[in-house]
Short mmCIF file of C-alpha atoms and ligand atoms in Angstrom, two decimals:
data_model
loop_
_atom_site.label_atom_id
_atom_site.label_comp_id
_atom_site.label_asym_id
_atom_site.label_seq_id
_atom_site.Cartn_x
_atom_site.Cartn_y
_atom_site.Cartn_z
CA UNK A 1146 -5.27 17.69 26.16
CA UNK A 1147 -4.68 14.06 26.02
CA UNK A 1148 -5.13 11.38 23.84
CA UNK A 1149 -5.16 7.60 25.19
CA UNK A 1150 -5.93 4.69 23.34
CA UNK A 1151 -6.47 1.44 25.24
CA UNK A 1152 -5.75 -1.93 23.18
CA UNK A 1153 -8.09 -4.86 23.08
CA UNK A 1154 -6.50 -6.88 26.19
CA UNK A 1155 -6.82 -3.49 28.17
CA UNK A 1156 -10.43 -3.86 27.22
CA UNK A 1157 -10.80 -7.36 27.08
CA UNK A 1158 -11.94 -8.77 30.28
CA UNK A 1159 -14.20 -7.39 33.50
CA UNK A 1160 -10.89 -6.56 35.68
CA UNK A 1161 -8.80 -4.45 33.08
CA UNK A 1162 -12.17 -2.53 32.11
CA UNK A 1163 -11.83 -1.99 35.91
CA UNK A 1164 -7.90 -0.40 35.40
CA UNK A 1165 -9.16 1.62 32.20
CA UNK A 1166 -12.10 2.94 34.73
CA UNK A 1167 -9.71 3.82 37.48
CA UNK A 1168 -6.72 5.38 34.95
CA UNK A 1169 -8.78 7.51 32.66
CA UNK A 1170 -11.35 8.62 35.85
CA UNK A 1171 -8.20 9.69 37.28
CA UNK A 1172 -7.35 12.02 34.86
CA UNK A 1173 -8.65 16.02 35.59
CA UNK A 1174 -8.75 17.46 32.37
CA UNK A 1175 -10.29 16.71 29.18
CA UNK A 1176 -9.17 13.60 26.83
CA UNK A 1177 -10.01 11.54 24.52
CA UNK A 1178 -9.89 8.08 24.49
CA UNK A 1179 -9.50 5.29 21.49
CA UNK A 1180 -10.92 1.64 22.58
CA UNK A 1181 -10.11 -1.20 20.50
CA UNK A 1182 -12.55 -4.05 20.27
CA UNK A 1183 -12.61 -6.56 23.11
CA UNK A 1184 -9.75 -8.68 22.91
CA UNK A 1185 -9.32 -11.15 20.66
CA UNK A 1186 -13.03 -10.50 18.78
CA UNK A 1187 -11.78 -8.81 15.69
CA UNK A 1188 -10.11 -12.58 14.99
CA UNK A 1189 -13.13 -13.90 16.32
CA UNK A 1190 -15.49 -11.78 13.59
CA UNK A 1191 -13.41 -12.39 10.73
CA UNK A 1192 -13.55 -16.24 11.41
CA UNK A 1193 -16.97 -16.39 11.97
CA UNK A 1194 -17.97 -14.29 9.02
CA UNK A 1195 -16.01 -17.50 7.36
CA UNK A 1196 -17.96 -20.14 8.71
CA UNK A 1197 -21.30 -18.35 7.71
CA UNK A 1198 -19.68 -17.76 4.10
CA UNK A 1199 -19.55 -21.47 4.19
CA UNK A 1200 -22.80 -21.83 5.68
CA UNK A 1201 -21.60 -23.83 8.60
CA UNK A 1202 -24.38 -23.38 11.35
CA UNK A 1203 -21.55 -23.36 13.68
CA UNK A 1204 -21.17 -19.76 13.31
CA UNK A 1205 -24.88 -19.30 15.54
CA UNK A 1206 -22.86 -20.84 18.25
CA UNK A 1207 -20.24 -17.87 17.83
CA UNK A 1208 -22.44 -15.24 17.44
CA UNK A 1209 -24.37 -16.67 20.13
CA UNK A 1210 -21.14 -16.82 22.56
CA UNK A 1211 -20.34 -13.05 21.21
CA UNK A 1212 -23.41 -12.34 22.40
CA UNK A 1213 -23.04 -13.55 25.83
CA UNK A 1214 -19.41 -12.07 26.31
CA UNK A 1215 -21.10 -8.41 25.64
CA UNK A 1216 -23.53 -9.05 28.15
CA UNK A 1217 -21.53 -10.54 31.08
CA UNK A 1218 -19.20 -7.45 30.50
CA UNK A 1219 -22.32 -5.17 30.59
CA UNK A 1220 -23.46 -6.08 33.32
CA UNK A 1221 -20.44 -5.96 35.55
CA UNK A 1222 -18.62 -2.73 34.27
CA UNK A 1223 -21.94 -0.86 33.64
CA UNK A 1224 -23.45 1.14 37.06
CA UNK A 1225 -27.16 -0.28 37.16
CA UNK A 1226 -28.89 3.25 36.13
CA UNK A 1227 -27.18 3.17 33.05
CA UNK A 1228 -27.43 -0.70 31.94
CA UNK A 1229 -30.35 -0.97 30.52
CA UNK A 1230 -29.74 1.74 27.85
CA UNK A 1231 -26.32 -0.03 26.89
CA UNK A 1232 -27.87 -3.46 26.82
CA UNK A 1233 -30.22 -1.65 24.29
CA UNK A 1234 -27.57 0.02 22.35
CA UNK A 1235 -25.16 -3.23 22.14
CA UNK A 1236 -28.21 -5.36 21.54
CA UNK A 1237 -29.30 -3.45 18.48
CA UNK A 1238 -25.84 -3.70 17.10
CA UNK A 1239 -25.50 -7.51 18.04
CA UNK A 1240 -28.97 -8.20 15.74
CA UNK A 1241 -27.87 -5.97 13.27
CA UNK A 1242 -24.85 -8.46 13.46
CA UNK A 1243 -26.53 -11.80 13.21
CA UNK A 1244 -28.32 -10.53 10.35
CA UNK A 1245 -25.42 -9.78 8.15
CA UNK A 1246 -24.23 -13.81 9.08
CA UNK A 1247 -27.24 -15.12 8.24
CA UNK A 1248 -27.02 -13.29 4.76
CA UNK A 1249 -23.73 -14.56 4.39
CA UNK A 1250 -24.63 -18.29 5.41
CA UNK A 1251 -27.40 -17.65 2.25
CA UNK A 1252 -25.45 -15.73 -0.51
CA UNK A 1253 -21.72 -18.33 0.65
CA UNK A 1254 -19.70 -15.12 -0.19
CA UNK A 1255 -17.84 -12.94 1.93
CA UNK A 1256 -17.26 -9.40 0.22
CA UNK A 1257 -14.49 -7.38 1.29
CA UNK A 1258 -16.91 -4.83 2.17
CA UNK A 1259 -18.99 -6.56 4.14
CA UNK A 1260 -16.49 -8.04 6.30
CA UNK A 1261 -15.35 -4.41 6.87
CA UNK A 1262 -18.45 -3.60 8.09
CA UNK A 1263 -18.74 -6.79 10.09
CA UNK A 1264 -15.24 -6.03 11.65
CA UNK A 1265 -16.57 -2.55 12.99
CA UNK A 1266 -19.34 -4.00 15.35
CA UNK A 1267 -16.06 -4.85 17.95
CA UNK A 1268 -15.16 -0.72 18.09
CA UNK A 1269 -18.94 -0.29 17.74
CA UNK A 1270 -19.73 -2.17 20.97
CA UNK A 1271 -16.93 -1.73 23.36
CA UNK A 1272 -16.97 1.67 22.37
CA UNK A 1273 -20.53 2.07 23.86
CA UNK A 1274 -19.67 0.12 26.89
CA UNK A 1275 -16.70 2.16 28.01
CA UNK A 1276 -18.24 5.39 27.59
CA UNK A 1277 -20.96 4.47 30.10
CA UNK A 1278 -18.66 2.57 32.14
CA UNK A 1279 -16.90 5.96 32.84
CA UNK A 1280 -17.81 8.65 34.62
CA UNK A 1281 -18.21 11.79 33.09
CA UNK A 1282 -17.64 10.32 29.89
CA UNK A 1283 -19.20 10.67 26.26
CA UNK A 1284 -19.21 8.50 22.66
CA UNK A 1285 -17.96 10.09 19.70
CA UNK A 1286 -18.34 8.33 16.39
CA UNK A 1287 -15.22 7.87 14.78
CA UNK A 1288 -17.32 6.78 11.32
CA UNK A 1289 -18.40 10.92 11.20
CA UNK A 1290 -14.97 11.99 11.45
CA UNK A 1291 -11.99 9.61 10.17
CA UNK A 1292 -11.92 9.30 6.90
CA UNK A 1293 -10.52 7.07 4.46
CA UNK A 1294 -9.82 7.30 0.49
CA UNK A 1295 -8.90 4.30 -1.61
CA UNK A 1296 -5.99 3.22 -3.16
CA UNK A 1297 -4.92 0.56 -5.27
CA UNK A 1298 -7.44 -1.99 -3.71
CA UNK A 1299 -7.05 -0.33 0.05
CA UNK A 1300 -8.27 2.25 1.87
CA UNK A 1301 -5.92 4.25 3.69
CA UNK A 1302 -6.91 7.54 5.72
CA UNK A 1303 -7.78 10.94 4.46
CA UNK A 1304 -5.84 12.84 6.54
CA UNK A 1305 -6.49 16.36 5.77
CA UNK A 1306 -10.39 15.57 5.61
CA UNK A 1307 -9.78 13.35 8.97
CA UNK A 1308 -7.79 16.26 10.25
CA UNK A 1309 -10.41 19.03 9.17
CA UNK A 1310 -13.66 16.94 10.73
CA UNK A 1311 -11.86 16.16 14.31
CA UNK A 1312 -11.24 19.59 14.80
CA UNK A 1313 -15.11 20.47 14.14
CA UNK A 1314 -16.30 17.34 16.12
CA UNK A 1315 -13.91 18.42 19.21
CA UNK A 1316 -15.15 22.16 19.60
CA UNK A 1317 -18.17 21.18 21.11
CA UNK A 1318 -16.41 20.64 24.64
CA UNK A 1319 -16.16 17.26 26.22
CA UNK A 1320 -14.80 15.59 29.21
CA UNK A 1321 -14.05 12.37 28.54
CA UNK A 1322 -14.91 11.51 25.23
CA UNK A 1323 -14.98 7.68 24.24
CA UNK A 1324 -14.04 6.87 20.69
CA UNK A 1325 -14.10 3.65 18.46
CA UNK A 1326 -10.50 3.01 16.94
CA UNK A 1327 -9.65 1.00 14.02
CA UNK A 1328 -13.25 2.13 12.23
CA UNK A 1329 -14.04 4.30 9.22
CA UNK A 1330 -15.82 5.85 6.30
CA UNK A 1331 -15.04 6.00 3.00
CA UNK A 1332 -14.76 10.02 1.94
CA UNK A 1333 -17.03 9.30 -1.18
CA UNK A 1334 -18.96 6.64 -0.12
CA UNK A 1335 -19.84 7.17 3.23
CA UNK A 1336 -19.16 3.02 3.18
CA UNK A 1337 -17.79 1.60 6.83
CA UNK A 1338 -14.15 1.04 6.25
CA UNK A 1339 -11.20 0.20 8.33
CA UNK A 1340 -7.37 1.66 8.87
CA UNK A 1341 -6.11 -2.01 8.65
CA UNK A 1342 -5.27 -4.83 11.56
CA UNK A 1343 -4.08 -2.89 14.61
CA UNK A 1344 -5.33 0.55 13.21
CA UNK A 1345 -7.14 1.60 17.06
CA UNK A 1346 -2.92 3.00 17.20
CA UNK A 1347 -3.78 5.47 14.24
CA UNK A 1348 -6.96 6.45 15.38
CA UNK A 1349 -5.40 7.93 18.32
CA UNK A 1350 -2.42 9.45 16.51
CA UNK A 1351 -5.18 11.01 13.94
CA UNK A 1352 -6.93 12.21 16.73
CA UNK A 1353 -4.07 13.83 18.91
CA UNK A 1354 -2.12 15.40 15.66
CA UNK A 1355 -5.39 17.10 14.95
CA UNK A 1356 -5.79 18.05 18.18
CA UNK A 1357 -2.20 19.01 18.92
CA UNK A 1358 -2.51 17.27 21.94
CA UNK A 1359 0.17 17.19 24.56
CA UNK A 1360 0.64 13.29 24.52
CA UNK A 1361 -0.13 10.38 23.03
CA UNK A 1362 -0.97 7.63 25.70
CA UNK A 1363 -1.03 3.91 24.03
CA UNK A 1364 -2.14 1.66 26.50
CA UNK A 1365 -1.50 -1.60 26.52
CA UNK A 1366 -0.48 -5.27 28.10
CA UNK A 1367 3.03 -4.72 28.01
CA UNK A 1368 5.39 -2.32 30.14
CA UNK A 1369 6.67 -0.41 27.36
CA UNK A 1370 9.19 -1.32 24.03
CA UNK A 1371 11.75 -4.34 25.17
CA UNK A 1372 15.56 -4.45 23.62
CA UNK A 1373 13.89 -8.01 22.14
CA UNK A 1374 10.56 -10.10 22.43
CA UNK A 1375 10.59 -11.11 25.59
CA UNK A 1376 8.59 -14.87 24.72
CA UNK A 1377 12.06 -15.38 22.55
CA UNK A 1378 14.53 -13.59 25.00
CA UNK A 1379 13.98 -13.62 28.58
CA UNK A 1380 16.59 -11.13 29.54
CA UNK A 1381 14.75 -8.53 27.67
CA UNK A 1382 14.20 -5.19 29.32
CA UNK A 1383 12.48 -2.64 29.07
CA UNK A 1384 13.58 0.96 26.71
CA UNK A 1385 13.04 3.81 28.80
CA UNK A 1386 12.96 6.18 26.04
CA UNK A 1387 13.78 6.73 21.97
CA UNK A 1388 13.24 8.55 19.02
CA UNK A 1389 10.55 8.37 16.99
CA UNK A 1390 12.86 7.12 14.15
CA UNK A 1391 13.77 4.39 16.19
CA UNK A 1392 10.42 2.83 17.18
CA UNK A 1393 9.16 3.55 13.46
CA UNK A 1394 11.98 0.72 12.67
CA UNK A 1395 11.71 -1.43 15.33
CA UNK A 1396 7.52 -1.48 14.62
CA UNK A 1397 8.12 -1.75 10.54
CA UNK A 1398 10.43 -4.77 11.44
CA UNK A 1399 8.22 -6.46 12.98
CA UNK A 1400 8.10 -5.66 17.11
CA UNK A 1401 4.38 -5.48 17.98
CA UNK A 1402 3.94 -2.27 20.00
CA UNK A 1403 2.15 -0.25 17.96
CA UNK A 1404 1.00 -0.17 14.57
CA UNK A 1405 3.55 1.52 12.01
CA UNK A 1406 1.49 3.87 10.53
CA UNK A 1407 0.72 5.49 13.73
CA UNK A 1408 4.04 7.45 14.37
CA UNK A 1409 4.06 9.74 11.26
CA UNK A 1410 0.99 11.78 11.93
CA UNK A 1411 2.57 12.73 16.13
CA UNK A 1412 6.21 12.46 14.77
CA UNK A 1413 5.07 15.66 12.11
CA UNK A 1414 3.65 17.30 14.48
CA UNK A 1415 6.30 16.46 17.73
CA UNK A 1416 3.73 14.42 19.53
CA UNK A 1417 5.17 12.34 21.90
CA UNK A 1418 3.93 8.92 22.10
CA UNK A 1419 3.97 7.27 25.15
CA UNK A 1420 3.75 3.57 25.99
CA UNK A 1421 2.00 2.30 29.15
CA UNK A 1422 0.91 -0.97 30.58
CA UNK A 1423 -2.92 -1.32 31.73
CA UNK A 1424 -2.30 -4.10 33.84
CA UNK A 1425 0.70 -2.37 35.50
CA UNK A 1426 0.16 1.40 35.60
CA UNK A 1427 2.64 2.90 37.60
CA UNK A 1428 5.25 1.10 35.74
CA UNK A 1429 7.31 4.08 33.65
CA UNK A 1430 6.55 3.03 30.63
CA UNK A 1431 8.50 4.05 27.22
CA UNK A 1432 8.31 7.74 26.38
CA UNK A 1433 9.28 8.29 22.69
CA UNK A 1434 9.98 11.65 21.61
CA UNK A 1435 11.90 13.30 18.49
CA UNK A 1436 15.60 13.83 20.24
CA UNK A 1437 17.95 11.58 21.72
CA UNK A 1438 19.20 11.65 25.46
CA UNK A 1439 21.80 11.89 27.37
CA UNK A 1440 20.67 8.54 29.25
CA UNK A 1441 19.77 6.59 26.19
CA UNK A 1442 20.62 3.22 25.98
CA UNK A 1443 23.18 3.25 22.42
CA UNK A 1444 21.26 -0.01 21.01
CA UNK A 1445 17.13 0.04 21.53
CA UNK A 1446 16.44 -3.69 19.98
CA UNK A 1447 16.58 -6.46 17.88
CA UNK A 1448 13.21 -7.72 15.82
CA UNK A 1449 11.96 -9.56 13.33
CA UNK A 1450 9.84 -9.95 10.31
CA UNK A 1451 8.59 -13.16 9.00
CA UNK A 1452 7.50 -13.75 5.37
CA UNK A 1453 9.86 -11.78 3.85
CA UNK A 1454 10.66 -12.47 -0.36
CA UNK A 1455 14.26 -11.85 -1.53
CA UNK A 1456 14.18 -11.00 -5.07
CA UNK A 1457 17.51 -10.64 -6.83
CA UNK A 1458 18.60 -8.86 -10.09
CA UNK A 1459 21.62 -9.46 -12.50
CA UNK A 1460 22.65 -7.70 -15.29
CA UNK A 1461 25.09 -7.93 -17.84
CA UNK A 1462 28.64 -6.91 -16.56
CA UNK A 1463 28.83 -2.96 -17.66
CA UNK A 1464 24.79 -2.38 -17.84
CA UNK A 1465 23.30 0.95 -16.09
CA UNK A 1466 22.49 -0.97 -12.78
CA UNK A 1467 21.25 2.30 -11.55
CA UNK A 1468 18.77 3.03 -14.61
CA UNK A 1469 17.54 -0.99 -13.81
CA UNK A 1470 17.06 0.01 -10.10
CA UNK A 1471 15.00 3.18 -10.93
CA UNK A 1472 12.75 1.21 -13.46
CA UNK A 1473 12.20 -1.83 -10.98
CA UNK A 1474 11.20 0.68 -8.01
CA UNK A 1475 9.19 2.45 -10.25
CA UNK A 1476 7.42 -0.10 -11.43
CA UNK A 1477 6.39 -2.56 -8.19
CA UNK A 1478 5.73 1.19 -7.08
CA UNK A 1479 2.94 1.95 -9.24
CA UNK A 1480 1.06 -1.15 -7.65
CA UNK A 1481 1.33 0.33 -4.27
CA UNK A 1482 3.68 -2.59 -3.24
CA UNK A 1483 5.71 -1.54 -0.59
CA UNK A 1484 9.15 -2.61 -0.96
CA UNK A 1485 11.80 -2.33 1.77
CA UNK A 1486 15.66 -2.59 2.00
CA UNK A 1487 17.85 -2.89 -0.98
CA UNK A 1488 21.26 -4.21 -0.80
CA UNK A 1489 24.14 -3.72 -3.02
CA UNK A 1490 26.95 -5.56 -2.86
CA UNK A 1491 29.76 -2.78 -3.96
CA UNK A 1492 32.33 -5.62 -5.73
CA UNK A 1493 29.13 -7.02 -7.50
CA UNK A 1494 27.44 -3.80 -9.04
CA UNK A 1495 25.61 -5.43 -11.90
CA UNK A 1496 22.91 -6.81 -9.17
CA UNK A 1497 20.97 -5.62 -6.46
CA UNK A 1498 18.27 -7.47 -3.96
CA UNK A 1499 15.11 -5.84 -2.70
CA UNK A 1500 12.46 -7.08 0.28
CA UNK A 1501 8.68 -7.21 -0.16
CA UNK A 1502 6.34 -8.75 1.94
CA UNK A 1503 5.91 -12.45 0.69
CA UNK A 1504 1.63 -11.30 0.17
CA UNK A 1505 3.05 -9.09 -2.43
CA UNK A 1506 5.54 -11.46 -4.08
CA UNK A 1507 3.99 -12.90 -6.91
CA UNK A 1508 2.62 -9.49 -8.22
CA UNK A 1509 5.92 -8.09 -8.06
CA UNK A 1510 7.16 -10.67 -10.03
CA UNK A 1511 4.72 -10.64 -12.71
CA UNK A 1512 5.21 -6.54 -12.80
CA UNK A 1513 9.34 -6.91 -13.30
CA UNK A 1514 9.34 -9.35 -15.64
CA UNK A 1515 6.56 -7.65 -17.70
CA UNK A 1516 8.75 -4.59 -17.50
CA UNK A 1517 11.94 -5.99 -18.50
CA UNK A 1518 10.41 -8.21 -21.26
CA UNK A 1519 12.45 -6.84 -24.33
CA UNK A 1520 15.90 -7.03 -21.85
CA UNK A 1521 14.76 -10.70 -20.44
CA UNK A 1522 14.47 -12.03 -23.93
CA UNK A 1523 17.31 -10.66 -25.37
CA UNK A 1524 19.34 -11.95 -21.94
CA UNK A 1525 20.88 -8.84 -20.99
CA UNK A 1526 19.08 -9.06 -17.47
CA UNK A 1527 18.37 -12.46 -16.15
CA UNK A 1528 14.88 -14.14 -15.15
CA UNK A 1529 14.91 -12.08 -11.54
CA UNK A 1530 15.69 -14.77 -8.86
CA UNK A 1531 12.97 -15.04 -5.74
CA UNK A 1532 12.89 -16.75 -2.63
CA UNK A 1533 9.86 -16.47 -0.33
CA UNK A 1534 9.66 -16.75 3.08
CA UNK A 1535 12.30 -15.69 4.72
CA UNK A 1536 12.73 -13.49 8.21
CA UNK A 1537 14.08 -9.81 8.65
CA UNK A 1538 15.61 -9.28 11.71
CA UNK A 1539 16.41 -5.45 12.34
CA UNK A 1540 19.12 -4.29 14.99
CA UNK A 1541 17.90 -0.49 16.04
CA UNK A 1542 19.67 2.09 17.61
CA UNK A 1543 20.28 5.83 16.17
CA UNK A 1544 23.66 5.87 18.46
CA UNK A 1545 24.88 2.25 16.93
CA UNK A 1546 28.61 3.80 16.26
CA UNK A 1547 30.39 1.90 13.15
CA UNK A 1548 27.72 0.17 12.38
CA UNK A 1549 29.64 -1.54 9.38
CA UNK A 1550 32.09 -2.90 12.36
CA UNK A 1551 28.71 -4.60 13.72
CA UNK A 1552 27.53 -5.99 11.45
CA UNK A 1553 30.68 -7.79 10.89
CA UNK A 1554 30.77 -8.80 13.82
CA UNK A 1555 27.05 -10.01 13.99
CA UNK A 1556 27.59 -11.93 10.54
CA UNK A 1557 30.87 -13.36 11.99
CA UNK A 1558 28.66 -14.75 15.21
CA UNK A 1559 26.22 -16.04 13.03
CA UNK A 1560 28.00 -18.11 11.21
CA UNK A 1561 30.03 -20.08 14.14
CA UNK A 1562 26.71 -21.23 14.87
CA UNK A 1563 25.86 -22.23 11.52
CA UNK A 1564 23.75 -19.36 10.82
CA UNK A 1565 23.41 -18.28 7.08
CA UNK A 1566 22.62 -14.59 6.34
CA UNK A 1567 20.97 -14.56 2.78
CA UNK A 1568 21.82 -10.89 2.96
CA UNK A 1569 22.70 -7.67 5.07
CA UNK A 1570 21.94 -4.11 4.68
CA UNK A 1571 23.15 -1.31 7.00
CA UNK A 1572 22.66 1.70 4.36
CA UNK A 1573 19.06 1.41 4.18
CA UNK A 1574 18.56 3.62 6.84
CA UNK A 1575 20.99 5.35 9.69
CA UNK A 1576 19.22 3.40 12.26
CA UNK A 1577 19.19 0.10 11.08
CA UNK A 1578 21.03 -2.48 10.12
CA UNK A 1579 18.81 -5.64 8.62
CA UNK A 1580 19.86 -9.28 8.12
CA UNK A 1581 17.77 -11.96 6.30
CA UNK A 1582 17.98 -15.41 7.71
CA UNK A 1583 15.72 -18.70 7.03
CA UNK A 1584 12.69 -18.79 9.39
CA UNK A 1585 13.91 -22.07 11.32
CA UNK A 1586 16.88 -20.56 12.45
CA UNK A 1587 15.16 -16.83 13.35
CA UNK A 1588 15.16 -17.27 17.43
CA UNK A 1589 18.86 -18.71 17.26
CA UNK A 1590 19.84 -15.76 15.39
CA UNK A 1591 17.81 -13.42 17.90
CA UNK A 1592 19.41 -14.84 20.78
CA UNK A 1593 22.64 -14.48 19.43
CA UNK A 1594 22.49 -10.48 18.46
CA UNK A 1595 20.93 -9.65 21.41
CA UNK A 1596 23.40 -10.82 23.93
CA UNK A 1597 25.56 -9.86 21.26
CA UNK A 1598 24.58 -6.15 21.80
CA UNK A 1599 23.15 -5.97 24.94
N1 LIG B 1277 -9.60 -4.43 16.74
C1 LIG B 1277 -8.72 -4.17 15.63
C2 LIG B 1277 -7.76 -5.34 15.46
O1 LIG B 1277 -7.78 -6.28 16.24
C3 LIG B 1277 -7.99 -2.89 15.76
C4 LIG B 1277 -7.09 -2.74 16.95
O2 LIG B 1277 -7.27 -3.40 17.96
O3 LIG B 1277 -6.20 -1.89 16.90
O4 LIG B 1277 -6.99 -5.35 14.53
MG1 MG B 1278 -2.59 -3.19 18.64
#
């Protein structure tokens, strides 16, 4: 069995419903397929939901033009014996909609909660319109069987419940069966919840680890991983294949192909993942398994993370840097913020510097120096230095040989063009070596490693 998951420009417009029609009718055995919302409406819910928080009666005019996208897809994907019944379906939903807004536009507050619930009505719809757009096919209701828990102030996904509840949903046999990405319930609450921005990807892995299926299909708008952005470097091409190690980096530093959280549940269970392009489907594609081959390209790209916060520690000369590692980790840990790359400069080793994401800057702050109070006040660690917003660029390949040698040289080409590197790491991880440059100067500095390695 299958799993594909179709992104929201694959379902986004009349003529690449048409592809998703024609690709997953073409398949002869059972799968299941994840639909994101149409394209570009999650962005479209969240800001409206804002306007009617604000009570600006534009946001009729959005929900009216929502409205009428729904409807002109409808009726031109939909065969005739089945439209009315969809128009039905999506028109409940729709009202449903506009009746949550108009709350909103009375109460001027915008709950997290509710706009999770408003954010589902994208998966909700397009989920009904591509299972009767497809032959054969049926809807299953990904808010019965993913599940999510919270923690800290998120909700992240359940997944031995999710894992449990697939299986069950699945043995009744299907053909095609249509499922709504992204959306969720809470295990407790039965509350709509989501699995975060770009969370159809997860869905589908979810789904397939559960299922053990043979592949996971994410299809999209673009013909696979590039060695680089391709709107920064033109000369970009296209990575045949890698490891799942490898596009777990490249995705956590930033390139856009699928959402990070998505490889763990196939990479445990030796899923492969593969990526495809919608609007170009005989095009190979990436394949990304767990081993490396023979054909691999050494180097599989350069990408980059915006709003990234440098914080830096000092201690006195002779402290336990280690012990004043452990405690920092420990406690921005506890807060569930999610800190990546430390460097250690080996001739300074009374400091270190850590990443976070600049959203979680200021809390990490606040939680270090609240930790080190007694050691800040008597000076034998100083006031921890941060600088916020700041880019990440990560060069990826599990073959990079001498990678110290590299990033020499990378630092080396950097700085003939005036490029400053705030910092470097290649021991985070075997795969990666990461350098933090100031956001003006990010494209210069991805032109310059990529032709640089490739
Ligand atoms: N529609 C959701 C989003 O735009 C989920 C997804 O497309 O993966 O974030
Ligand atoms: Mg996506």
């Amino acid at each position: 069995m299958k799993v594909l998951k179709f992104g929201g420009t694959s379902v986004g417009t009349v003529e690449s419903l048409l592809n998703v029609k024609s690709i997953v009718e073409g398949i002869d055995a059972p799968a299941v397929v994840v639909v994101s919302a149409l394209g570009g409406l999650t962005d479209k819910l969240i800001a409206t939901a804002n306007m009617a928080a604000e009570a600006d009666p534009a946001y009729r005019d959005e929900m009216e033009a929502i409205s009428s996208r729904h409807f002109h897809i409808i009726s031109n994907v939909v065969p005739e014996d089945k439209r009315p019944e969809v128009i039905k379906e999506v028109s409940l939903l729709l009202n449903e909609l506009k009746r949550i807004y108009d709350g909103l536009s009375l109460i001027k507050d915008l709950p997290a909660k509710t706009l999770d619930v408003i954010v589902s009505f994208g998966e909700r719809m397009s989920s009904v319109i591509v299972a009767a757009m497809i032959d054969g096919a049926e809807r299953r209701d990904s808010l019965n069987f993913i599940k999510t828990e919270k923690w800290f102030d998120k909700n992240i996904a359940d997944q031995k419940l999710t894992t449990q509840l697939v299986i069950e949903e699945f043995q009744t046999p299907f053909n095609k069966a249509i499922v709504p990405g992204f959306i969720a319930t809470d295990k407790d609450s039965g509350e709509i919840t989501t699995l975060g921005r770009g969370g159809s990807d997860f869905t589908g892995a979810l789904i397939a680890a559960a299922m053990e299926a043979e592949v996971l299909e994410i299809w999209t708008d673009v013909d696979g991983f590039m060695t680089a952005d391709p709107r920064i470097i033109p000369e970009a091409k296209v990575v045949p294949h890698m490891t799942f190690i490898e596009s777990m980096e490249l995705c956590t530093f930033g390139a856009k192909v699928i959402y990070p959280p998505t490889i763990y549940p196939v990479f445990h269970k030796n899923i492969p993942i593969k990526i495809l392009n919608t609007f170009n489907p005989t095009a190979p594609g990436t394949l990304v398994t767990d081993t490396r081959l023979e054909s691999d390209f050494p180097m599989k790209g350069v990408s980059s993370l915006r709003n990234t916060t440098i914080f830096s520690l000092r201690a006195t000369p002779g402290s336990d840097i280690a012990e004043v590692q452990t405690r920092t980790f420990n406690a921005v840990a506890k807060q569930g913020i999610k800190l990546f790359i430390v460097t250690i400069v080996p001739e300074r080793n009374n400091e270190f510097s850590f990443m976070v994401s600049d959203n979680d800057a200021e809390i990490a702050m606040d939680l270090i120096k609240s930790e080190f109070a007694p050691e800040l006040s008597k000076r034998s660690i100083e006031t921890p230095l941060m600088r916020n917003s700041l880019t990440t660029i990560a060069v990826v390949g599990e073959d990079m040989k001498n990678k110290k040698r590299l990033a020499e040289r990378i630092r080396h080409s950097l700085h003939r063009d005036g490029i400053k590197v705030e910092a470097t790491s290649t021991g985070a991880s075997d795969t990666t070596i990461t350098f933090i440059v100031s956001p003006e100067r990010t494209e210069r500095a991805l032109q310059i490693i990529h032709s640089l390695v490739f």
